[in-house]
CSV table of N, CA and C in Angstrom, one decimal:
chain,number,residue,atom,x,y,z
A,1,UNK,N,-17.0,32.1,59.3
A,1,UNK,CA,-17.9,31.1,58.7
A,1,UNK,C,-17.8,31.2,57.2
A,2,UNK,N,-17.7,30.0,56.6
A,2,UNK,CA,-17.6,29.9,55.2
A,2,UNK,C,-19.0,29.9,54.6
A,3,UNK,N,-19.3,31.0,53.8
A,3,UNK,CA,-20.7,31.1,53.2
A,3,UNK,C,-20.8,30.4,51.9
A,4,UNK,N,-19.7,29.8,51.4
A,4,UNK,CA,-19.7,29.2,50.1
A,4,UNK,C,-20.2,30.2,49.0
A,5,UNK,N,-19.7,31.4,49.1
A,5,UNK,CA,-20.2,32.5,48.3
A,5,UNK,C,-19.1,33.2,47.6
A,6,UNK,N,-19.4,33.9,46.5
A,6,UNK,CA,-18.4,34.7,45.8
A,6,UNK,C,-19.1,36.0,45.5
A,7,UNK,N,-18.3,37.1,45.4
A,7,UNK,CA,-18.8,38.4,45.1
A,7,UNK,C,-17.8,39.2,44.3
A,8,UNK,N,-18.3,40.1,43.6
A,8,UNK,CA,-17.4,41.1,42.9
A,8,UNK,C,-18.1,42.4,42.8
A,9,UNK,N,-17.3,43.4,42.9
A,9,UNK,CA,-17.8,44.8,42.8
A,9,UNK,C,-16.8,45.6,41.9
A,10,UNK,N,-17.4,46.3,41.0
A,10,UNK,CA,-16.6,47.1,40.1
A,10,UNK,C,-17.2,48.5,40.1
A,11,UNK,N,-16.4,49.5,40.5
A,11,UNK,CA,-16.8,50.9,40.6
A,11,UNK,C,-16.1,51.7,39.5
A,12,UNK,N,-16.8,52.2,38.6
A,12,UNK,CA,-16.2,53.0,37.5
A,12,UNK,C,-16.7,54.5,37.6
A,13,UNK,N,-16.3,55.3,36.6
A,13,UNK,CA,-16.7,56.7,36.7
A,13,UNK,C,-18.2,56.9,36.5
A,14,UNK,N,-18.9,56.0,35.8
A,14,UNK,CA,-20.3,56.2,35.5
A,14,UNK,C,-21.2,55.2,36.0
A,15,UNK,N,-20.7,54.1,36.6
A,15,UNK,CA,-21.6,53.0,37.1
A,15,UNK,C,-20.8,52.2,38.1
A,16,UNK,N,-21.6,51.5,38.9
A,16,UNK,CA,-21.1,50.6,39.9
A,16,UNK,C,-21.8,49.3,39.6
A,17,UNK,N,-21.1,48.2,39.4
A,17,UNK,CA,-21.6,46.9,39.1
A,17,UNK,C,-21.2,45.9,40.2
A,18,UNK,N,-22.0,45.0,40.5
A,18,UNK,CA,-21.6,43.9,41.4
A,18,UNK,C,-22.4,42.7,41.3
A,19,UNK,N,-21.9,41.6,41.8
A,19,UNK,CA,-22.7,40.4,41.8
A,19,UNK,C,-22.4,39.6,43.1
A,20,UNK,N,-23.3,38.8,43.5
A,20,UNK,CA,-23.1,37.9,44.6
A,20,UNK,C,-23.6,36.6,44.2
A,21,UNK,N,-22.8,35.5,44.3
A,21,UNK,CA,-23.2,34.2,44.0
A,21,UNK,C,-23.1,33.3,45.2
A,22,UNK,N,-24.2,32.7,45.6
A,22,UNK,CA,-24.2,31.9,46.8
A,22,UNK,C,-25.4,30.9,46.7
A,23,UNK,N,-25.3,29.8,47.5
A,23,UNK,CA,-26.4,28.9,47.6
A,23,UNK,C,-27.6,29.7,48.3
A,24,UNK,N,-28.8,29.3,48.0
A,24,UNK,CA,-30.0,30.0,48.7
A,24,UNK,C,-29.8,30.1,50.2
A,25,UNK,N,-29.3,29.2,50.9
A,25,UNK,CA,-29.2,29.2,52.3
A,25,UNK,C,-28.3,30.3,52.8
A,26,UNK,N,-27.2,30.6,52.0
A,26,UNK,CA,-26.2,31.6,52.5
A,26,UNK,C,-26.3,32.9,51.7
A,27,UNK,N,-27.3,33.0,50.8
A,27,UNK,CA,-27.4,34.2,50.0
A,27,UNK,C,-27.7,35.5,50.9
A,28,UNK,N,-28.6,35.4,51.9
A,28,UNK,CA,-28.9,36.6,52.7
A,28,UNK,C,-27.6,37.1,53.4
A,29,UNK,N,-26.8,36.3,54.1
A,29,UNK,CA,-25.7,36.8,54.8
A,29,UNK,C,-24.6,37.3,53.8
A,30,UNK,N,-24.5,36.6,52.7
A,30,UNK,CA,-23.5,37.0,51.7
A,30,UNK,C,-23.9,38.4,51.1
A,31,UNK,N,-25.1,38.6,50.8
A,31,UNK,CA,-25.6,39.8,50.3
A,31,UNK,C,-25.4,40.9,51.3
A,32,UNK,N,-25.7,40.6,52.6
A,32,UNK,CA,-25.5,41.6,53.6
A,32,UNK,C,-24.0,42.1,53.7
A,33,UNK,N,-23.1,41.1,53.6
A,33,UNK,CA,-21.7,41.5,53.6
A,33,UNK,C,-21.3,42.5,52.5
A,34,UNK,N,-21.8,42.2,51.3
A,34,UNK,CA,-21.5,43.0,50.1
A,34,UNK,C,-22.1,44.4,50.3
A,35,UNK,N,-23.4,44.4,50.7
A,35,UNK,CA,-24.1,45.7,50.9
A,35,UNK,C,-23.5,46.5,52.0
A,36,UNK,N,-23.0,45.8,53.0
A,36,UNK,CA,-22.4,46.5,54.1
A,36,UNK,C,-21.1,47.2,53.6
A,37,UNK,N,-20.4,46.5,52.8
A,37,UNK,CA,-19.1,47.1,52.2
A,37,UNK,C,-19.5,48.3,51.4
A,38,UNK,N,-20.5,48.2,50.6
A,38,UNK,CA,-20.9,49.4,49.8
A,38,UNK,C,-21.4,50.5,50.6
A,39,UNK,N,-22.2,50.2,51.6
A,39,UNK,CA,-22.9,51.3,52.4
A,39,UNK,C,-22.0,52.0,53.4
A,40,UNK,N,-20.9,51.3,53.8
A,40,UNK,CA,-20.2,52.1,54.9
A,40,UNK,C,-18.9,51.5,55.4
A,41,UNK,N,-18.5,50.3,55.1
A,41,UNK,CA,-17.2,49.8,55.6
A,41,UNK,C,-16.1,50.6,55.0
A,42,UNK,N,-15.2,51.1,55.8
A,42,UNK,CA,-14.0,51.8,55.3
A,42,UNK,C,-12.9,50.8,55.1
A,43,UNK,N,-12.2,50.8,54.0
A,43,UNK,CA,-11.1,49.9,53.8
A,43,UNK,C,-9.9,50.3,54.7
A,44,UNK,N,-9.2,49.3,55.2
A,44,UNK,CA,-8.0,49.7,55.9
A,44,UNK,C,-7.0,50.2,55.0
A,45,UNK,N,-5.9,50.9,55.5
A,45,UNK,CA,-4.9,51.5,54.6
A,45,UNK,C,-4.2,50.4,53.8
A,46,UNK,N,-4.0,49.2,54.4
A,46,UNK,CA,-3.4,48.1,53.7
A,46,UNK,C,-4.3,47.6,52.6
A,47,UNK,N,-5.6,47.4,52.8
A,47,UNK,CA,-6.5,47.0,51.8
A,47,UNK,C,-6.6,48.0,50.7
A,48,UNK,N,-6.7,49.3,51.0
A,48,UNK,CA,-6.8,50.3,50.0
A,48,UNK,C,-5.5,50.4,49.1
A,49,UNK,N,-4.4,50.2,49.7
A,49,UNK,CA,-3.1,50.2,48.9
A,49,UNK,C,-3.1,49.0,48.0
A,50,UNK,N,-3.6,47.8,48.5
A,50,UNK,CA,-3.6,46.6,47.6
A,50,UNK,C,-4.6,46.8,46.5
A,51,UNK,N,-5.8,47.4,46.8
A,51,UNK,CA,-6.8,47.7,45.7
A,51,UNK,C,-6.2,48.7,44.7
A,52,UNK,N,-5.5,49.7,45.2
A,52,UNK,CA,-4.9,50.7,44.3
A,52,UNK,C,-3.9,50.0,43.3
A,53,UNK,N,-3.1,49.2,43.9
A,53,UNK,CA,-2.0,48.5,43.1
A,53,UNK,C,-2.7,47.6,42.1
A,54,UNK,N,-3.7,46.8,42.5
A,54,UNK,CA,-4.4,46.0,41.5
A,54,UNK,C,-5.0,46.7,40.4
A,55,UNK,N,-5.6,47.9,40.7
A,55,UNK,CA,-6.3,48.7,39.7
A,55,UNK,C,-5.3,49.3,38.8
A,56,UNK,N,-4.2,49.8,39.3
A,56,UNK,CA,-3.2,50.4,38.5
A,56,UNK,C,-2.6,49.4,37.5
A,57,UNK,N,-2.3,48.2,38.0
A,57,UNK,CA,-1.8,47.2,37.2
A,57,UNK,C,-2.7,46.7,36.1
A,58,UNK,N,-4.0,46.6,36.5
A,58,UNK,CA,-5.0,46.2,35.4
A,58,UNK,C,-5.2,47.3,34.4
A,59,UNK,N,-5.2,48.5,34.8
A,59,UNK,CA,-5.3,49.6,33.9
A,59,UNK,C,-4.1,49.8,33.0
A,60,UNK,N,-2.9,49.6,33.5
A,60,UNK,CA,-1.7,49.7,32.7
A,60,UNK,C,-1.7,48.5,31.7
A,61,UNK,N,-2.1,47.3,32.1
A,61,UNK,CA,-2.2,46.2,31.2
A,61,UNK,C,-3.2,46.4,30.1
A,62,UNK,N,-4.4,47.0,30.5
A,62,UNK,CA,-5.5,47.3,29.5
A,62,UNK,C,-5.0,48.3,28.4
A,63,UNK,N,-4.1,49.2,28.8
A,63,UNK,CA,-3.6,50.2,27.9
A,63,UNK,C,-2.7,49.6,26.9
A,64,UNK,N,-2.3,48.4,26.9
A,64,UNK,CA,-1.5,47.8,25.9
A,64,UNK,C,-2.3,47.0,24.9
A,65,UNK,N,-3.6,46.8,25.1
A,65,UNK,CA,-4.4,46.1,24.1
A,65,UNK,C,-4.8,47.0,23.0
A,66,UNK,N,-4.8,46.5,21.8
A,66,UNK,CA,-5.0,47.3,20.6
A,66,UNK,C,-6.4,48.0,20.6
A,67,UNK,N,-7.4,47.2,21.1
A,67,UNK,CA,-8.8,47.8,21.1
A,67,UNK,C,-8.9,49.0,22.1
A,68,UNK,N,-8.2,48.8,23.3
A,68,UNK,CA,-8.2,49.9,24.2
A,68,UNK,C,-7.4,51.2,23.7
A,69,UNK,N,-6.3,50.9,23.0
A,69,UNK,CA,-5.6,52.0,22.4
A,69,UNK,C,-6.4,52.7,21.4
A,70,UNK,N,-7.1,52.0,20.5
A,70,UNK,CA,-8.0,52.6,19.5
A,70,UNK,C,-9.1,53.3,20.1
A,71,UNK,N,-9.8,52.8,21.1
A,71,UNK,CA,-10.9,53.5,21.8
A,71,UNK,C,-10.4,54.8,22.4
A,72,UNK,N,-9.3,54.7,23.1
A,72,UNK,CA,-8.8,55.9,23.7
A,72,UNK,C,-8.4,57.0,22.7
A,73,UNK,N,-7.8,56.5,21.6
A,73,UNK,CA,-7.5,57.5,20.5
A,73,UNK,C,-8.7,58.2,20.0
A,74,UNK,N,-9.8,57.4,19.8
A,74,UNK,CA,-11.0,58.0,19.3
A,74,UNK,C,-11.6,58.9,20.3
A,75,UNK,N,-11.6,58.6,21.6
A,75,UNK,CA,-12.1,59.5,22.6
A,75,UNK,C,-11.2,60.8,22.7
A,76,UNK,N,-9.9,60.7,22.5
A,76,UNK,CA,-9.1,61.9,22.5
A,76,UNK,C,-9.4,62.8,21.3
A,77,UNK,N,-9.7,62.1,20.1
A,77,UNK,CA,-10.0,62.9,18.9
A,77,UNK,C,-11.3,63.6,19.1
A,78,UNK,N,-12.3,62.9,19.7
A,78,UNK,CA,-13.6,63.5,19.9
A,78,UNK,C,-13.6,64.6,21.1
A,79,UNK,N,-13.0,64.2,22.2
A,79,UNK,CA,-13.1,65.0,23.4
A,79,UNK,C,-12.0,66.0,23.7
A,80,UNK,N,-10.8,65.7,23.1
A,80,UNK,CA,-9.7,66.5,23.4
A,80,UNK,C,-9.3,66.4,24.8
A,81,UNK,N,-8.9,67.6,25.4
A,81,UNK,CA,-8.5,67.6,26.8
A,81,UNK,C,-9.8,67.7,27.6
A,82,UNK,N,-10.2,66.5,28.1
A,82,UNK,CA,-11.5,66.4,28.8
A,82,UNK,C,-11.3,65.5,30.0
A,83,UNK,N,-12.1,65.6,31.0
A,83,UNK,CA,-12.0,64.8,32.2
A,83,UNK,C,-12.0,63.3,31.9
A,84,UNK,N,-12.7,62.9,30.9
A,84,UNK,CA,-12.7,61.4,30.6
A,84,UNK,C,-11.3,61.0,30.1
A,85,UNK,N,-10.7,61.8,29.2
A,85,UNK,CA,-9.4,61.4,28.6
A,85,UNK,C,-8.3,61.6,29.6
A,86,UNK,N,-8.4,62.5,30.5
A,86,UNK,CA,-7.4,62.7,31.6
A,86,UNK,C,-7.5,61.5,32.6
A,87,UNK,N,-8.6,60.8,32.6
A,87,UNK,CA,-8.9,59.7,33.5
A,87,UNK,C,-8.2,58.5,33.1
A,88,UNK,N,-7.5,58.4,31.9
A,88,UNK,CA,-6.8,57.2,31.5
A,88,UNK,C,-5.5,57.0,32.2
A,89,UNK,N,-5.1,57.9,33.1
A,89,UNK,CA,-3.8,57.8,33.8
A,89,UNK,C,-3.9,56.7,34.8
A,90,UNK,N,-3.2,55.6,34.7
A,90,UNK,CA,-3.3,54.5,35.7
A,90,UNK,C,-3.0,54.9,37.1
A,91,UNK,N,-2.2,56.0,37.3
A,91,UNK,CA,-1.8,56.4,38.6
A,91,UNK,C,-3.0,57.2,39.3
A,92,UNK,N,-4.1,57.3,38.6
A,92,UNK,CA,-5.3,58.0,39.2
A,92,UNK,C,-5.8,57.3,40.5
A,93,UNK,N,-5.6,56.0,40.5
A,93,UNK,CA,-6.1,55.2,41.6
A,93,UNK,C,-5.3,55.5,42.9
A,94,UNK,N,-4.0,55.9,42.8
A,94,UNK,CA,-3.3,56.2,44.0
A,94,UNK,C,-3.7,57.5,44.6
A,95,UNK,N,-4.5,58.3,43.9
A,95,UNK,CA,-5.0,59.6,44.5
A,95,UNK,C,-6.3,59.4,45.2
A,96,UNK,N,-6.9,58.2,45.3
A,96,UNK,CA,-8.1,57.9,46.0
A,96,UNK,C,-7.9,57.5,47.4
A,97,UNK,N,-8.5,58.3,48.3
A,97,UNK,CA,-8.3,58.0,49.8
A,97,UNK,C,-9.7,57.5,50.4
A,98,UNK,N,-9.6,57.1,51.6
A,98,UNK,CA,-10.8,56.6,52.3
A,98,UNK,C,-11.9,57.7,52.3
A,99,UNK,N,-11.5,58.9,52.5
A,99,UNK,CA,-12.4,60.0,52.6
A,99,UNK,C,-13.1,60.2,51.2
A,100,UNK,N,-12.4,59.9,50.1
A,100,UNK,CA,-13.0,60.0,48.8
A,100,UNK,C,-14.1,59.0,48.6
A,101,UNK,N,-13.9,57.8,49.1
A,101,UNK,CA,-14.9,56.7,49.1
A,101,UNK,C,-16.1,57.1,49.9
A,102,UNK,N,-15.9,57.6,51.1
A,102,UNK,CA,-17.0,58.1,51.9
A,102,UNK,C,-17.8,59.2,51.2
A,103,UNK,N,-17.1,60.1,50.6
A,103,UNK,CA,-17.8,61.2,49.9
A,103,UNK,C,-18.6,60.6,48.7
A,104,UNK,N,-18.0,59.7,47.9
A,104,UNK,CA,-18.7,59.1,46.8
A,104,UNK,C,-20.0,58.4,47.3
A,105,UNK,N,-19.9,57.7,48.4
A,105,UNK,CA,-21.2,57.1,48.9
A,105,UNK,C,-22.2,58.1,49.3
A,106,UNK,N,-21.8,59.2,49.9
A,106,UNK,CA,-22.7,60.2,50.3
A,106,UNK,C,-23.4,60.9,49.2
A,107,UNK,N,-22.7,61.0,48.1
A,107,UNK,CA,-23.2,61.8,46.9
A,107,UNK,C,-24.0,60.9,45.9
A,108,UNK,N,-23.7,59.6,45.9
A,108,UNK,CA,-24.1,58.7,44.8
A,108,UNK,C,-25.0,57.5,45.1
A,109,UNK,N,-24.9,57.0,46.3
A,109,UNK,CA,-25.5,55.7,46.6
A,109,UNK,C,-26.9,55.9,47.2
A,110,UNK,N,-27.9,55.6,46.4
A,110,UNK,CA,-29.3,55.7,46.9
A,110,UNK,C,-30.2,54.6,46.3
A,111,UNK,N,-31.3,54.4,46.9
A,111,UNK,CA,-32.2,53.3,46.4
A,111,UNK,C,-32.8,53.6,45.1
A,112,UNK,N,-33.1,54.8,44.8
A,112,UNK,CA,-33.7,55.1,43.5
A,112,UNK,C,-32.9,54.7,42.3
A,113,UNK,N,-31.6,54.9,42.4
A,113,UNK,CA,-30.7,54.6,41.2
A,113,UNK,C,-30.2,53.2,41.3
A,114,UNK,N,-30.5,52.4,42.3
A,114,UNK,CA,-30.1,51.1,42.4
A,114,UNK,C,-30.9,50.1,41.6
A,115,UNK,N,-30.3,49.4,40.7
A,115,UNK,CA,-31.0,48.4,39.9
A,115,UNK,C,-30.4,47.0,40.2
A,116,UNK,N,-31.3,46.1,40.7
A,116,UNK,CA,-30.9,44.8,41.1
A,116,UNK,C,-31.7,43.7,40.4
A,117,UNK,N,-31.0,42.7,40.0
A,117,UNK,CA,-31.8,41.5,39.5
A,117,UNK,C,-31.3,40.3,40.2
A,118,UNK,N,-32.1,39.3,40.3
A,118,UNK,CA,-31.8,38.1,40.9
A,118,UNK,C,-32.2,36.9,40.1
A,119,UNK,N,-31.5,35.8,40.1
A,119,UNK,CA,-31.9,34.6,39.4
A,119,UNK,C,-31.4,33.4,40.2
A,120,UNK,N,-31.9,32.3,39.8
A,120,UNK,CA,-31.5,31.0,40.5
A,120,UNK,C,-32.6,30.4,41.2
A,121,UNK,N,-32.3,29.6,42.2
A,121,UNK,CA,-33.3,28.8,42.9
A,121,UNK,C,-33.8,29.6,44.1
A,122,UNK,N,-34.4,30.7,43.8
A,122,UNK,CA,-34.9,31.6,44.8
A,122,UNK,C,-36.1,32.3,44.3
A,123,UNK,N,-37.2,32.4,45.2
A,123,UNK,CA,-38.4,33.0,44.7
A,123,UNK,C,-38.3,34.5,44.7
A,124,UNK,N,-39.2,35.1,43.9
A,124,UNK,CA,-39.2,36.6,43.8
A,124,UNK,C,-39.3,37.3,45.1
A,125,UNK,N,-40.3,36.9,45.9
A,125,UNK,CA,-40.5,37.5,47.2
A,125,UNK,C,-39.3,37.4,48.1
A,126,UNK,N,-38.7,36.2,48.1
A,126,UNK,CA,-37.6,36.0,49.0
A,126,UNK,C,-36.4,36.8,48.5
A,127,UNK,N,-36.2,36.9,47.2
A,127,UNK,CA,-35.1,37.8,46.7
A,127,UNK,C,-35.4,39.2,47.0
A,128,UNK,N,-36.6,39.7,46.9
A,128,UNK,CA,-36.9,41.1,47.2
A,128,UNK,C,-36.6,41.4,48.7
A,129,UNK,N,-37.0,40.4,49.5
A,129,UNK,CA,-36.7,40.6,51.0
A,129,UNK,C,-35.2,40.7,51.3
A,130,UNK,N,-34.4,39.8,50.7
A,130,UNK,CA,-33.0,39.8,50.9
A,130,UNK,C,-32.4,41.2,50.4
A,131,UNK,N,-32.9,41.6,49.3
A,131,UNK,CA,-32.4,42.9,48.7
A,131,UNK,C,-32.8,44.1,49.6
A,132,UNK,N,-34.1,44.1,50.0
A,132,UNK,CA,-34.5,45.2,50.9
A,132,UNK,C,-33.8,45.2,52.2
A,133,UNK,N,-33.5,44.0,52.8
A,133,UNK,CA,-32.8,44.0,54.1
A,133,UNK,C,-31.3,44.4,53.9
A,134,UNK,N,-30.7,44.0,52.8
A,134,UNK,CA,-29.3,44.3,52.5
A,134,UNK,C,-29.1,45.8,52.3
A,135,UNK,N,-30.0,46.5,51.6
A,135,UNK,CA,-29.9,47.9,51.3
A,135,UNK,C,-30.7,48.8,52.1
A,136,UNK,N,-31.3,48.3,53.2
A,136,UNK,CA,-32.0,49.2,54.1
A,136,UNK,C,-31.1,50.3,54.6
A,137,UNK,N,-31.7,51.5,54.8
A,137,UNK,CA,-30.9,52.6,55.4
A,137,UNK,C,-30.3,53.5,54.3
A,138,UNK,N,-30.3,53.1,53.1
A,138,UNK,CA,-29.9,54.0,52.0
A,138,UNK,C,-30.9,55.1,51.8
A,139,UNK,N,-30.5,56.3,51.5
A,139,UNK,CA,-31.5,57.3,51.2
A,139,UNK,C,-32.3,56.9,50.0
A,140,UNK,N,-33.6,57.4,50.0
A,140,UNK,CA,-34.5,57.1,48.9
A,140,UNK,C,-34.1,57.7,47.6
A,141,UNK,N,-33.7,59.0,47.6
A,141,UNK,CA,-33.5,59.7,46.4
A,141,UNK,C,-32.5,60.9,46.6
A,142,UNK,N,-31.3,60.7,46.3
A,142,UNK,CA,-30.3,61.8,46.4
A,142,UNK,C,-30.5,62.7,45.2
A,143,UNK,N,-30.2,64.0,45.4
A,143,UNK,CA,-30.2,64.9,44.3
A,143,UNK,C,-29.1,64.5,43.3
A,144,UNK,N,-29.4,64.6,42.0
A,144,UNK,CA,-28.4,64.2,41.0
A,144,UNK,C,-27.2,65.1,41.0
A,145,UNK,N,-26.1,64.6,40.8
A,145,UNK,CA,-24.9,65.4,40.7
A,145,UNK,C,-24.7,65.9,39.3
A,146,UNK,N,-24.7,67.2,39.2
A,146,UNK,CA,-24.6,67.9,37.9
A,146,UNK,C,-23.1,67.9,37.5
A,147,UNK,N,-22.9,67.5,36.2
A,147,UNK,CA,-21.5,67.5,35.7
A,147,UNK,C,-21.6,68.4,34.5
A,148,UNK,N,-20.8,69.5,34.5
A,148,UNK,CA,-20.7,70.4,33.4
A,148,UNK,C,-19.6,70.0,32.5
A,149,UNK,N,-19.9,69.1,31.5
A,149,UNK,CA,-18.9,68.7,30.5
A,149,UNK,C,-18.6,69.7,29.5
A,150,UNK,N,-17.4,69.8,29.1
A,150,UNK,CA,-17.1,70.8,28.0
A,150,UNK,C,-17.7,70.3,26.7
A,151,UNK,N,-18.0,71.3,25.8
A,151,UNK,CA,-18.6,71.0,24.5
A,151,UNK,C,-17.6,70.1,23.7
A,152,UNK,N,-18.2,69.2,22.9
A,152,UNK,CA,-17.3,68.3,22.1
A,152,UNK,C,-17.6,68.5,20.7
A,153,UNK,N,-16.6,68.2,19.9
A,153,UNK,CA,-16.7,68.3,18.4
A,153,UNK,C,-16.1,67.0,17.9
A,154,UNK,N,-16.8,66.4,16.9
A,154,UNK,CA,-16.4,65.1,16.3
A,154,UNK,C,-16.0,65.3,14.9
A,155,UNK,N,-14.7,65.5,14.6
A,155,UNK,CA,-14.3,65.6,13.2
A,155,UNK,C,-14.4,64.3,12.5
A,156,UNK,N,-14.6,64.3,11.2
A,156,UNK,CA,-14.7,63.0,10.5
A,156,UNK,C,-13.3,62.4,10.4
A,157,UNK,N,-13.1,61.2,10.8
A,157,UNK,CA,-11.8,60.6,10.8
A,157,UNK,C,-11.9,59.1,11.0
A,158,UNK,N,-10.9,58.4,10.6
A,158,UNK,CA,-10.7,57.0,10.8
A,158,UNK,C,-9.5,56.8,11.6
A,159,UNK,N,-9.6,56.0,12.7
A,159,UNK,CA,-8.4,55.7,13.5
A,159,UNK,C,-8.0,54.2,13.3
A,160,UNK,N,-6.8,54.0,12.9
A,160,UNK,CA,-6.3,52.7,12.8
A,160,UNK,C,-5.0,52.6,13.7
A,161,UNK,N,-4.9,51.6,14.6
A,161,UNK,CA,-3.8,51.5,15.5
A,161,UNK,C,-3.1,50.2,15.2
A,162,UNK,N,-1.8,50.3,14.9
A,162,UNK,CA,-1.0,49.2,14.6
A,162,UNK,C,-0.1,48.9,15.9
A,163,UNK,N,-0.2,47.8,16.5
A,163,UNK,CA,0.5,47.4,17.7
A,163,UNK,C,1.3,46.2,17.4
A,164,UNK,N,2.6,46.2,17.8
A,164,UNK,CA,3.5,45.1,17.5
A,164,UNK,C,3.1,43.8,18.1
A,165,UNK,N,2.5,43.8,19.3
A,165,UNK,CA,2.3,42.6,20.1
A,165,UNK,C,0.9,42.1,20.1
A,166,UNK,N,0.0,42.8,19.4
A,166,UNK,CA,-1.4,42.4,19.5
A,166,UNK,C,-2.1,42.5,18.1
A,167,UNK,N,-3.2,41.8,17.9
A,167,UNK,CA,-3.9,42.0,16.7
A,167,UNK,C,-4.4,43.5,16.5
A,168,UNK,N,-4.6,43.9,15.3
A,168,UNK,CA,-5.1,45.3,15.1
A,168,UNK,C,-6.5,45.5,15.5
A,169,UNK,N,-6.9,46.8,15.7
A,169,UNK,CA,-8.2,47.1,16.1
A,169,UNK,C,-8.6,48.4,15.5
A,170,UNK,N,-9.8,48.5,15.1
A,170,UNK,CA,-10.4,49.8,14.6
A,170,UNK,C,-11.6,50.1,15.5
A,171,UNK,N,-11.6,51.3,16.0
A,171,UNK,CA,-12.7,51.8,16.8
A,171,UNK,C,-13.5,52.8,16.0
A,172,UNK,N,-14.8,52.5,15.9
A,172,UNK,CA,-15.7,53.4,15.2
A,172,UNK,C,-16.6,54.1,16.2
A,173,UNK,N,-16.8,55.4,16.0
A,173,UNK,CA,-17.8,56.1,16.8
A,173,UNK,C,-18.3,57.3,16.0
A,174,UNK,N,-19.4,57.7,16.3
A,174,UNK,CA,-20.0,58.9,15.7
A,174,UNK,C,-21.3,59.3,16.4
A,175,UNK,N,-21.6,60.6,16.2
A,175,UNK,CA,-22.8,61.1,16.9
A,175,UNK,C,-24.1,60.4,16.4
A,176,UNK,N,-25.0,60.2,17.3
A,176,UNK,CA,-26.2,59.5,16.9
A,176,UNK,C,-27.5,60.3,17.2
A,177,UNK,N,-27.3,61.5,17.7
A,177,UNK,CA,-28.4,62.3,18.1
A,177,UNK,C,-28.5,63.7,17.5
């Protein structure tokens, strides 16, 4: 059945973002499909391979942009050999399996950390009902996952990156606390 809907989900190391766009009449089933995928649908091997290839290609392409190169150089300067800087490898996606996705859900997806907003031709109560129905069954509050990051040091520096095929970029960062 065509729901005349669109959806996107982006899962990164520190956040998961998504959106569902649909007419009011098909918003509940469209939202249920997306929530179902987040809550438990395991991708087939074929779909997982396709997602890995798309992610690797997008990451490799992003690594050619001057602003990405400058940002990564700044992070390497600040963090050195750190899990974040080691995460720039586009091949990291090929190491993700179905079991990793299931483990991520178990450790991270709960109602307390879920932030949802709705807009359009839909009332607040109706939107709340759709959201509650879609995400029913999630645990209320999972224990936070502690990450022991290595200590960082930020030397004073300016990073300029000259790239032959793109405009230049300068990334600025500094401690604020």
